[in-house]
Amino acid sequence: MRETQDRTPRVVLQRGLSLLLVLGLTLGGLTLLHQATDARVANWEWKRNSARLAQVMPEANAFSAIRYDDERPDDIQAAYQDSTLLGYCVQVTAHGFSGEIRLLVGVSTKGEVTGVVLLDEEESKGLGGEREAFLARFSGRSGTITVNQGRNSVDAVSGATVTSQAVAEGVSTALSVVAHLDLEGGMIFDEEGEV
């Protein structure tokens, strides 16, 4: 008799509603957790990106994505000190020893490198303790930069020649992109009129 009572429409409906309630609460909890985590990750990425932009363009206090018509850069941000354009932060990808190297290069309005940051840690391990000193060699340079040869060359890091060449090629690409930058739309403003 007990088995028959467990299968009555009323009991089945109660159990079904209980399962739906548990499922709904679980999905709601997971959604809230995802949103909270998503916001934290987005905030962390924004802070990390802002810090990198500040590294390659230290005097800037505002950055703005710009429209560009060039396939070589991954991204370009105009860098400003208040309303004065200081230059551009150009993200490019070069091919290194272990694969692709993403770098961010600051280029002044005079066409000179203001800073370089490697965005991929894996490839840059080959540069070892000389990494920061090597990247600093690019500051103030313009034009096409080579490694170990020519007038406009930087010395390669010993044991990391291919990586050094890839970084130099990436920096040269960023310089070329800025030299040939054709801004059609100017700055992009957000909804509140901020750069």
Coordinates of N, CA and C in Angstrom, one line a residue:
M1 N 0.8 -1.2 0.0 CA 0.0 0.0 0.0 C 0.9 1.3 0.0
R2 N 2.0 1.2 0.7 CA 2.9 2.4 0.8 C 3.4 2.7 -0.6
E3 N 3.8 1.7 -1.4 CA 4.4 2.0 -2.7 C 3.3 2.7 -3.6
T4 N 2.1 2.4 -3.5 CA 1.1 3.0 -4.3 C 0.9 4.5 -3.9
Q5 N 1.0 4.8 -2.6 CA 0.9 6.2 -2.1 C 2.1 7.0 -2.6
D6 N 3.3 6.4 -2.8 CA 4.4 7.2 -3.3 C 4.3 7.6 -4.7
R7 N 3.4 7.0 -5.4 CA 3.3 7.3 -6.9 C 2.0 8.0 -7.2
T8 N 1.3 8.5 -6.3 CA 0.1 9.3 -6.5 C 0.5 10.6 -7.2
P9 N -0.4 11.1 -8.0 CA 0.0 12.4 -8.7 C 0.4 13.5 -7.7
R10 N -0.2 13.5 -6.6 CA 0.1 14.6 -5.6 C 1.6 14.5 -5.1
V11 N 2.0 13.3 -4.8 CA 3.3 13.0 -4.3 C 4.3 13.3 -5.4
V12 N 4.1 12.8 -6.6 CA 5.0 13.0 -7.7 C 5.1 14.5 -8.0
L13 N 4.0 15.2 -7.9 CA 4.1 16.7 -8.1 C 4.9 17.4 -7.1
Q14 N 4.7 17.0 -5.8 CA 5.5 17.6 -4.7 C 7.0 17.3 -4.9
R15 N 7.3 16.1 -5.2 CA 8.7 15.8 -5.4 C 9.3 16.5 -6.6
G16 N 8.6 16.6 -7.7 CA 9.0 17.4 -8.9 C 9.2 18.8 -8.5
L17 N 8.3 19.4 -7.8 CA 8.5 20.8 -7.4 C 9.7 21.0 -6.5
S18 N 9.9 20.1 -5.6 CA 11.0 20.1 -4.7 C 12.3 20.1 -5.5
L19 N 12.4 19.2 -6.5 CA 13.6 19.1 -7.3 C 13.8 20.4 -8.1
L20 N 12.7 21.0 -8.6 CA 12.8 22.2 -9.4 C 13.3 23.4 -8.5
L21 N 12.8 23.4 -7.2 CA 13.3 24.4 -6.3 C 14.8 24.3 -6.0
V22 N 15.2 23.1 -5.8 CA 16.6 22.8 -5.5 C 17.5 23.2 -6.7
L23 N 17.0 22.8 -7.9 CA 17.7 23.1 -9.1 C 17.8 24.7 -9.3
G24 N 16.7 25.3 -9.1 CA 16.6 26.8 -9.2 C 17.6 27.5 -8.3
L25 N 17.6 27.1 -7.0 CA 18.5 27.7 -6.0 C 19.9 27.4 -6.4
T26 N 20.2 26.2 -6.9 CA 21.6 25.9 -7.3 C 22.0 26.7 -8.5
L27 N 21.2 26.8 -9.5 CA 21.5 27.7 -10.6 C 21.6 29.1 -10.3
G28 N 20.8 29.6 -9.4 CA 20.9 31.0 -8.9 C 22.2 31.3 -8.2
G29 N 22.5 30.3 -7.3 CA 23.8 30.5 -6.6 C 25.0 30.5 -7.5
L30 N 25.0 29.6 -8.5 CA 26.1 29.5 -9.5 C 26.2 30.8 -10.3
T31 N 25.0 31.3 -10.7 CA 25.0 32.5 -11.4 C 25.6 33.7 -10.6
L32 N 25.2 33.8 -9.4 CA 25.7 34.9 -8.5 C 27.2 34.7 -8.3
L33 N 27.7 33.5 -8.1 CA 29.1 33.2 -8.0 C 29.9 33.6 -9.3
H34 N 29.3 33.3 -10.4 CA 29.9 33.6 -11.7 C 30.0 35.1 -11.9
Q35 N 29.0 35.8 -11.6 CA 29.0 37.3 -11.8 C 30.0 37.9 -10.8
A36 N 30.0 37.5 -9.6 CA 31.0 38.0 -8.6 C 32.4 37.8 -9.1
T37 N 32.7 36.6 -9.6 CA 34.0 36.2 -10.0 C 34.4 36.9 -11.3
D38 N 33.4 37.0 -12.2 CA 33.6 37.8 -13.5 C 34.0 39.2 -13.2
A39 N 33.3 39.9 -12.3 CA 33.6 41.3 -12.0 C 35.0 41.4 -11.4
R40 N 35.4 40.5 -10.5 CA 36.7 40.5 -10.0 C 37.8 40.3 -11.0
V41 N 37.6 39.4 -11.9 CA 38.5 39.1 -13.0 C 38.7 40.3 -13.9
A42 N 37.5 40.9 -14.3 CA 37.5 42.0 -15.1 C 38.3 43.2 -14.5
N43 N 38.0 43.4 -13.2 CA 38.7 44.5 -12.4 C 40.2 44.2 -12.4
W44 N 40.6 43.0 -12.1 CA 42.0 42.6 -12.1 C 42.7 42.8 -13.4
E45 N 42.0 42.4 -14.5 CA 42.6 42.6 -15.8 C 42.7 44.1 -16.2
W46 N 41.7 44.9 -15.8 CA 41.7 46.3 -16.1 C 42.9 47.0 -15.3
K47 N 43.1 46.6 -14.1 CA 44.2 47.1 -13.3 C 45.6 46.7 -13.9
R48 N 45.7 45.4 -14.3 CA 46.9 44.9 -14.9 C 47.2 45.7 -16.2
N49 N 46.2 45.8 -17.0 CA 46.4 46.5 -18.3 C 46.7 48.0 -18.1
S50 N 46.1 48.6 -17.1 CA 46.4 50.1 -16.8 C 47.9 50.2 -16.3
A51 N 48.3 49.2 -15.5 CA 49.7 49.3 -15.0 C 50.7 49.1 -16.2
R52 N 50.4 48.2 -17.1 CA 51.2 48.0 -18.3 C 51.3 49.2 -19.1
L53 N 50.1 49.9 -19.4 CA 50.1 51.1 -20.2 C 50.9 52.2 -19.5
A54 N 50.8 52.3 -18.2 CA 51.6 53.3 -17.5 C 53.1 53.0 -17.5
Q55 N 53.5 51.7 -17.6 CA 54.9 51.3 -17.7 C 55.5 51.8 -19.0
V56 N 54.8 51.7 -20.1 CA 55.3 52.1 -21.4 C 55.1 53.5 -21.8
M57 N 54.2 54.2 -21.1 CA 54.0 55.6 -21.3 C 53.8 56.3 -19.9
P58 N 54.9 56.4 -19.1 CA 54.8 56.8 -17.7 C 54.2 58.2 -17.4
E59 N 54.3 59.1 -18.3 CA 53.7 60.4 -18.0 C 52.2 60.6 -18.3
A60 N 51.7 59.5 -18.9 CA 50.3 59.6 -19.3 C 49.4 59.3 -18.1
N61 N 48.2 60.0 -18.1 CA 47.2 59.8 -17.0 C 45.9 59.4 -17.6
A62 N 45.8 59.2 -18.9 CA 44.5 58.8 -19.6 C 44.9 58.1 -20.9
F63 N 44.1 57.0 -21.1 CA 44.3 56.2 -22.3 C 43.0 56.1 -23.0
S64 N 43.1 56.0 -24.4 CA 41.8 55.9 -25.1 C 42.1 54.9 -26.3
A65 N 41.2 53.9 -26.5 CA 41.3 53.1 -27.6 C 41.0 53.9 -28.9
I66 N 41.8 53.7 -29.9 CA 41.6 54.4 -31.1 C 41.3 53.5 -32.3
R67 N 40.6 54.0 -33.3 CA 40.3 53.3 -34.5 C 41.5 53.4 -35.4
Y68 N 41.9 52.3 -36.0 CA 43.0 52.3 -36.9 C 42.7 51.3 -38.0
D69 N 43.4 51.5 -39.2 CA 43.2 50.6 -40.3 C 44.6 50.0 -40.7
D70 N 45.0 49.0 -39.9 CA 46.3 48.3 -40.0 C 46.2 46.9 -39.4
E71 N 46.6 45.9 -40.0 CA 46.5 44.5 -39.5 C 47.6 44.1 -38.6
R72 N 48.7 44.9 -38.6 CA 49.9 44.5 -37.8 C 49.7 44.6 -36.3
P73 N 49.1 45.7 -35.8 CA 49.0 45.7 -34.3 C 47.8 44.9 -33.8
D74 N 47.9 44.4 -32.6 CA 46.7 43.8 -32.0 C 45.8 44.8 -31.3
D75 N 46.4 45.9 -30.9 CA 45.6 47.0 -30.3 C 46.4 48.3 -30.2
I76 N 45.7 49.4 -30.2 CA 46.4 50.7 -30.1 C 45.6 51.5 -29.1
Q77 N 46.3 52.1 -28.2 CA 45.7 53.1 -27.2 C 46.4 54.4 -27.4
A78 N 45.7 55.5 -27.5 CA 46.3 56.8 -27.5 C 46.6 57.2 -26.0
A79 N 47.7 57.8 -25.7 CA 48.1 58.1 -24.4 C 48.1 59.6 -24.2
Y80 N 47.5 60.1 -23.1 CA 47.3 61.5 -22.9 C 47.8 61.9 -21.5
Q81 N 48.3 63.1 -21.4 CA 48.5 63.8 -20.1 C 47.5 64.9 -20.1
D82 N 46.5 64.7 -19.4 CA 45.3 65.6 -19.4 C 44.7 65.6 -20.8
S83 N 44.8 66.7 -21.6 CA 44.2 66.6 -22.9 C 45.3 66.7 -24.0
T84 N 46.6 66.6 -23.6 CA 47.7 66.6 -24.5 C 48.1 65.2 -24.9
L85 N 48.1 64.9 -26.2 CA 48.5 63.6 -26.7 C 50.0 63.4 -26.6
L86 N 50.4 62.4 -25.9 CA 51.8 62.1 -25.6 C 52.3 61.1 -26.6
G87 N 51.4 60.2 -27.1 CA 51.9 59.1 -28.0 C 50.9 58.0 -28.0
Y88 N 51.4 56.8 -28.3 CA 50.5 55.6 -28.5 C 51.1 54.4 -27.8
C89 N 50.3 53.6 -27.3 CA 50.7 52.3 -26.7 C 50.2 51.2 -27.7
V90 N 51.1 50.5 -28.3 CA 50.8 49.6 -29.4 C 51.1 48.2 -29.0
Q91 N 50.1 47.3 -29.0 CA 50.3 45.9 -28.7 C 50.5 45.2 -30.0
V92 N 51.7 44.4 -30.1 CA 52.0 43.7 -31.3 C 52.4 42.3 -30.9
T93 N 52.4 41.4 -31.9 CA 52.8 40.0 -31.7 C 53.9 39.7 -32.7
A94 N 55.0 39.2 -32.1 CA 56.2 38.8 -32.9 C 56.4 37.3 -32.7
H95 N 57.2 36.7 -33.6 CA 57.5 35.2 -33.5 C 58.9 35.0 -32.9
G96 N 58.9 34.4 -31.7 CA 60.1 34.1 -31.0 C 60.5 32.7 -31.1
F97 N 61.4 32.3 -30.2 CA 62.0 30.9 -30.2 C 60.9 29.9 -29.8
S98 N 60.1 30.2 -28.8 CA 59.1 29.2 -28.4 C 57.7 29.4 -28.9
G99 N 57.6 30.4 -29.8 CA 56.3 30.7 -30.3 C 56.1 32.2 -30.4
E100 N 54.8 32.6 -30.2 CA 54.5 34.0 -30.3 C 54.9 34.8 -29.1
I101 N 55.3 36.0 -29.3 CA 55.6 36.9 -28.2 C 54.7 38.2 -28.4
R102 N 53.9 38.4 -27.3 CA 53.1 39.6 -27.4 C 53.8 40.7 -26.6
L103 N 53.9 41.9 -27.1 CA 54.5 43.0 -26.4 C 53.7 44.3 -26.5
L104 N 53.9 45.1 -25.6 CA 53.3 46.4 -25.6 C 54.4 47.5 -25.7
V105 N 54.3 48.3 -26.6 CA 55.4 49.3 -26.9 C 54.8 50.7 -26.8
G106 N 55.4 51.6 -26.1 CA 55.0 53.0 -26.0 C 55.8 53.7 -27.1
V107 N 55.1 54.6 -27.8 CA 55.7 55.3 -28.9 C 55.3 56.8 -28.7
S108 N 56.2 57.7 -28.6 CA 55.9 59.1 -28.4 C 55.4 59.7 -29.7
T109 N 54.9 60.9 -29.7 CA 54.4 61.6 -30.9 C 55.6 62.0 -31.8
K110 N 56.9 61.9 -31.2 CA 58.1 62.1 -32.0 C 58.6 60.9 -32.7
G111 N 57.9 59.7 -32.4 CA 58.2 58.5 -33.0 C 59.3 57.7 -32.3
E112 N 59.5 58.0 -31.0 CA 60.5 57.3 -30.2 C 59.9 56.4 -29.2
V113 N 60.6 55.3 -28.9 CA 60.1 54.3 -27.9 C 60.2 55.0 -26.5
T114 N 59.1 54.9 -25.8 CA 59.1 55.3 -24.4 C 59.1 54.2 -23.4
G115 N 58.9 53.0 -23.9 CA 58.9 51.8 -23.0 C 58.4 50.6 -23.7
V116 N 58.9 49.4 -23.2 CA 58.5 48.1 -23.8 C 58.2 47.2 -22.6
V117 N 57.1 46.5 -22.7 CA 56.7 45.5 -21.8 C 56.4 44.2 -22.5
L118 N 57.0 43.1 -22.0 CA 56.6 41.8 -22.6 C 55.3 41.3 -21.9
L119 N 54.3 40.9 -22.7 CA 53.1 40.5 -22.1 C 53.0 39.0 -21.9
D120 N 53.9 38.3 -22.6 CA 54.0 36.8 -22.4 C 55.2 36.4 -21.6
E121 N 54.9 35.9 -20.4 CA 56.0 35.5 -19.5 C 56.8 34.3 -20.0
E122 N 56.2 33.4 -20.7 CA 56.8 32.1 -21.0 C 58.1 32.4 -21.9
E123 N 57.9 33.1 -23.0 CA 59.0 33.4 -23.9 C 60.1 34.3 -23.2
S124 N 59.7 35.2 -22.4 CA 60.6 36.1 -21.8 C 61.5 35.5 -20.7
K125 N 61.2 34.3 -20.3 CA 62.1 33.6 -19.3 C 63.5 33.4 -19.9
G126 N 63.6 33.3 -21.2 CA 64.9 33.1 -21.8 C 65.8 34.3 -21.7
L127 N 65.2 35.5 -21.4 CA 66.0 36.7 -21.2 C 66.6 36.8 -19.8
G128 N 66.0 35.9 -18.9 CA 66.6 35.8 -17.5 C 66.6 37.1 -16.8
G129 N 67.7 37.3 -16.0 CA 67.8 38.5 -15.2 C 68.1 39.8 -16.0
E130 N 68.4 39.6 -17.3 CA 68.8 40.8 -18.1 C 67.5 41.3 -18.8
R131 N 66.4 40.8 -18.5 CA 65.1 41.2 -19.2 C 64.9 42.7 -19.1
E132 N 64.9 43.3 -17.9 CA 64.6 44.7 -17.8 C 65.6 45.6 -18.5
A133 N 66.9 45.2 -18.3 CA 68.0 46.0 -18.9 C 67.9 45.9 -20.4
F134 N 67.5 44.7 -20.9 CA 67.4 44.5 -22.4 C 66.2 45.4 -22.9
L135 N 65.1 45.4 -22.3 CA 63.9 46.2 -22.7 C 64.2 47.7 -22.7
A136 N 65.0 48.1 -21.7 CA 65.4 49.5 -21.5 C 66.2 50.0 -22.7
R137 N 66.9 49.1 -23.4 CA 67.8 49.5 -24.5 C 67.0 50.1 -25.6
F138 N 65.7 49.8 -25.7 CA 64.9 50.3 -26.8 C 64.4 51.8 -26.6
S139 N 64.4 52.2 -25.3 CA 63.9 53.6 -25.0 C 64.7 54.6 -25.8
G140 N 64.0 55.5 -26.4 CA 64.5 56.7 -27.1 C 64.9 56.3 -28.6
R141 N 64.7 55.1 -28.9 CA 65.1 54.7 -30.3 C 63.9 54.9 -31.2
S142 N 64.2 55.0 -32.5 CA 63.1 55.1 -33.5 C 63.6 54.4 -34.8
G143 N 62.7 54.3 -35.8 CA 63.0 53.6 -37.0 C 63.0 52.1 -36.9
T144 N 63.8 51.4 -37.7 CA 63.9 50.0 -37.7 C 65.0 49.6 -36.8
I145 N 64.8 48.8 -35.8 CA 65.8 48.4 -34.8 C 66.2 47.0 -35.1
T146 N 67.5 46.7 -35.1 CA 68.0 45.4 -35.4 C 68.8 44.9 -34.1
V147 N 69.3 43.7 -34.2 CA 70.0 43.1 -33.1 C 71.4 42.8 -33.5
N148 N 72.4 43.3 -32.8 CA 73.8 43.0 -33.0 C 74.4 43.5 -34.3
Q149 N 73.7 44.2 -35.1 CA 74.4 44.7 -36.4 C 73.6 45.9 -36.9
G150 N 74.4 46.8 -37.4 CA 73.8 48.0 -38.0 C 73.9 49.2 -37.0
R151 N 73.6 50.4 -37.6 CA 73.7 51.6 -36.8 C 72.6 51.6 -35.7
N152 N 71.4 51.2 -36.0 CA 70.3 51.3 -35.1 C 70.1 49.9 -34.4
S153 N 71.1 49.3 -33.8 CA 70.9 48.0 -33.2 C 71.1 48.0 -31.7
V154 N 70.5 47.0 -31.1 CA 70.7 46.7 -29.7 C 71.4 45.4 -29.5
D155 N 72.2 45.2 -28.4 CA 72.8 44.0 -28.2 C 71.8 43.0 -27.7
A156 N 72.0 41.7 -28.3 CA 71.1 40.6 -27.9 C 71.5 40.1 -26.5
V157 N 70.6 39.5 -25.8 CA 70.9 38.9 -24.6 C 71.5 37.6 -24.9
S158 N 72.7 37.3 -24.3 CA 73.4 36.1 -24.5 C 72.6 34.9 -24.3
G159 N 72.5 34.0 -25.2 CA 71.7 32.7 -25.1 C 70.2 32.9 -25.4
A160 N 69.9 34.1 -25.8 CA 68.5 34.4 -26.1 C 68.4 35.3 -27.4
T161 N 69.2 35.0 -28.4 CA 69.3 35.8 -29.6 C 68.0 35.8 -30.4
V162 N 67.4 34.7 -30.5 CA 66.1 34.6 -31.3 C 65.0 35.4 -30.6
T163 N 64.9 35.3 -29.3 CA 64.0 36.1 -28.5 C 64.3 37.6 -28.6
S164 N 65.6 37.9 -28.5 CA 66.0 39.3 -28.7 C 65.6 39.9 -30.0
Q165 N 65.8 39.1 -31.1 CA 65.5 39.5 -32.4 C 64.0 39.7 -32.6
A166 N 63.2 38.8 -32.0 CA 61.7 38.9 -32.0 C 61.3 40.2 -31.4
V167 N 61.8 40.5 -30.2 CA 61.4 41.7 -29.5 C 61.8 42.9 -30.4
A168 N 63.0 42.9 -30.9 CA 63.4 44.0 -31.8 C 62.4 44.2 -33.0
E169 N 62.0 43.1 -33.6 CA 61.1 43.1 -34.7 C 59.7 43.7 -34.3
G170 N 59.3 43.2 -33.1 CA 58.0 43.7 -32.6 C 58.0 45.2 -32.3
V171 N 59.1 45.7 -31.7 CA 59.3 47.1 -31.4 C 59.3 47.9 -32.7
S172 N 60.0 47.4 -33.7 CA 60.1 48.0 -35.0 C 58.7 48.1 -35.7
T173 N 58.0 47.0 -35.5 CA 56.6 47.0 -36.1 C 55.8 48.1 -35.4
A174 N 55.8 48.2 -34.1 CA 55.1 49.2 -33.4 C 55.5 50.6 -33.9
L175 N 56.7 50.8 -34.0 CA 57.2 52.1 -34.5 C 56.7 52.4 -35.9
S176 N 56.7 51.4 -36.8 CA 56.2 51.6 -38.1 C 54.7 51.9 -38.1
V177 N 54.0 51.1 -37.3 CA 52.5 51.3 -37.2 C 52.2 52.8 -36.8
V178 N 52.9 53.3 -35.8 CA 52.6 54.7 -35.4 C 53.1 55.7 -36.5
A179 N 54.2 55.4 -37.2 CA 54.6 56.3 -38.3 C 53.6 56.4 -39.4
H180 N 52.9 55.3 -39.6 CA 51.9 55.3 -40.7 C 50.5 55.3 -40.2
L181 N 50.3 55.8 -39.0 CA 48.9 55.8 -38.4 C 48.1 56.8 -39.1
D182 N 46.9 56.4 -39.5 CA 46.0 57.3 -40.2 C 44.7 57.2 -39.4
L183 N 44.6 58.2 -38.5 CA 43.4 58.3 -37.6 C 42.2 58.9 -38.3
E184 N 41.2 58.1 -38.6 CA 40.0 58.6 -39.2 C 39.0 59.2 -38.3
G185 N 38.8 58.5 -37.2 CA 37.8 58.9 -36.3 C 38.2 59.6 -35.0
G186 N 39.5 59.7 -34.8 CA 40.0 60.4 -33.6 C 39.8 59.6 -32.4
M187 N 39.6 60.2 -31.3 CA 39.5 59.5 -30.0 C 38.1 58.9 -29.9
I188 N 38.1 57.8 -29.1 CA 36.8 57.2 -28.8 C 36.5 57.6 -27.3
F189 N 35.3 58.1 -27.2 CA 34.9 58.5 -25.8 C 33.8 57.6 -25.3
D190 N 33.8 57.4 -24.0 CA 32.8 56.5 -23.4 C 31.5 57.3 -23.3
E191 N 30.5 56.7 -22.8 CA 29.1 57.3 -22.7 C 29.1 58.6 -21.9
E192 N 30.0 58.7 -21.0 CA 30.0 59.9 -20.1 C 30.9 61.0 -20.6
G193 N 31.5 60.9 -21.8 CA 32.3 61.9 -22.4 C 33.8 61.8 -21.9
E194 N 34.1 60.7 -21.2 CA 35.5 60.5 -20.7 C 36.3 59.9 -21.9
V195 N 37.6 60.2 -21.9 CA 38.5 59.6 -22.9 C 38.7 58.2 -22.5

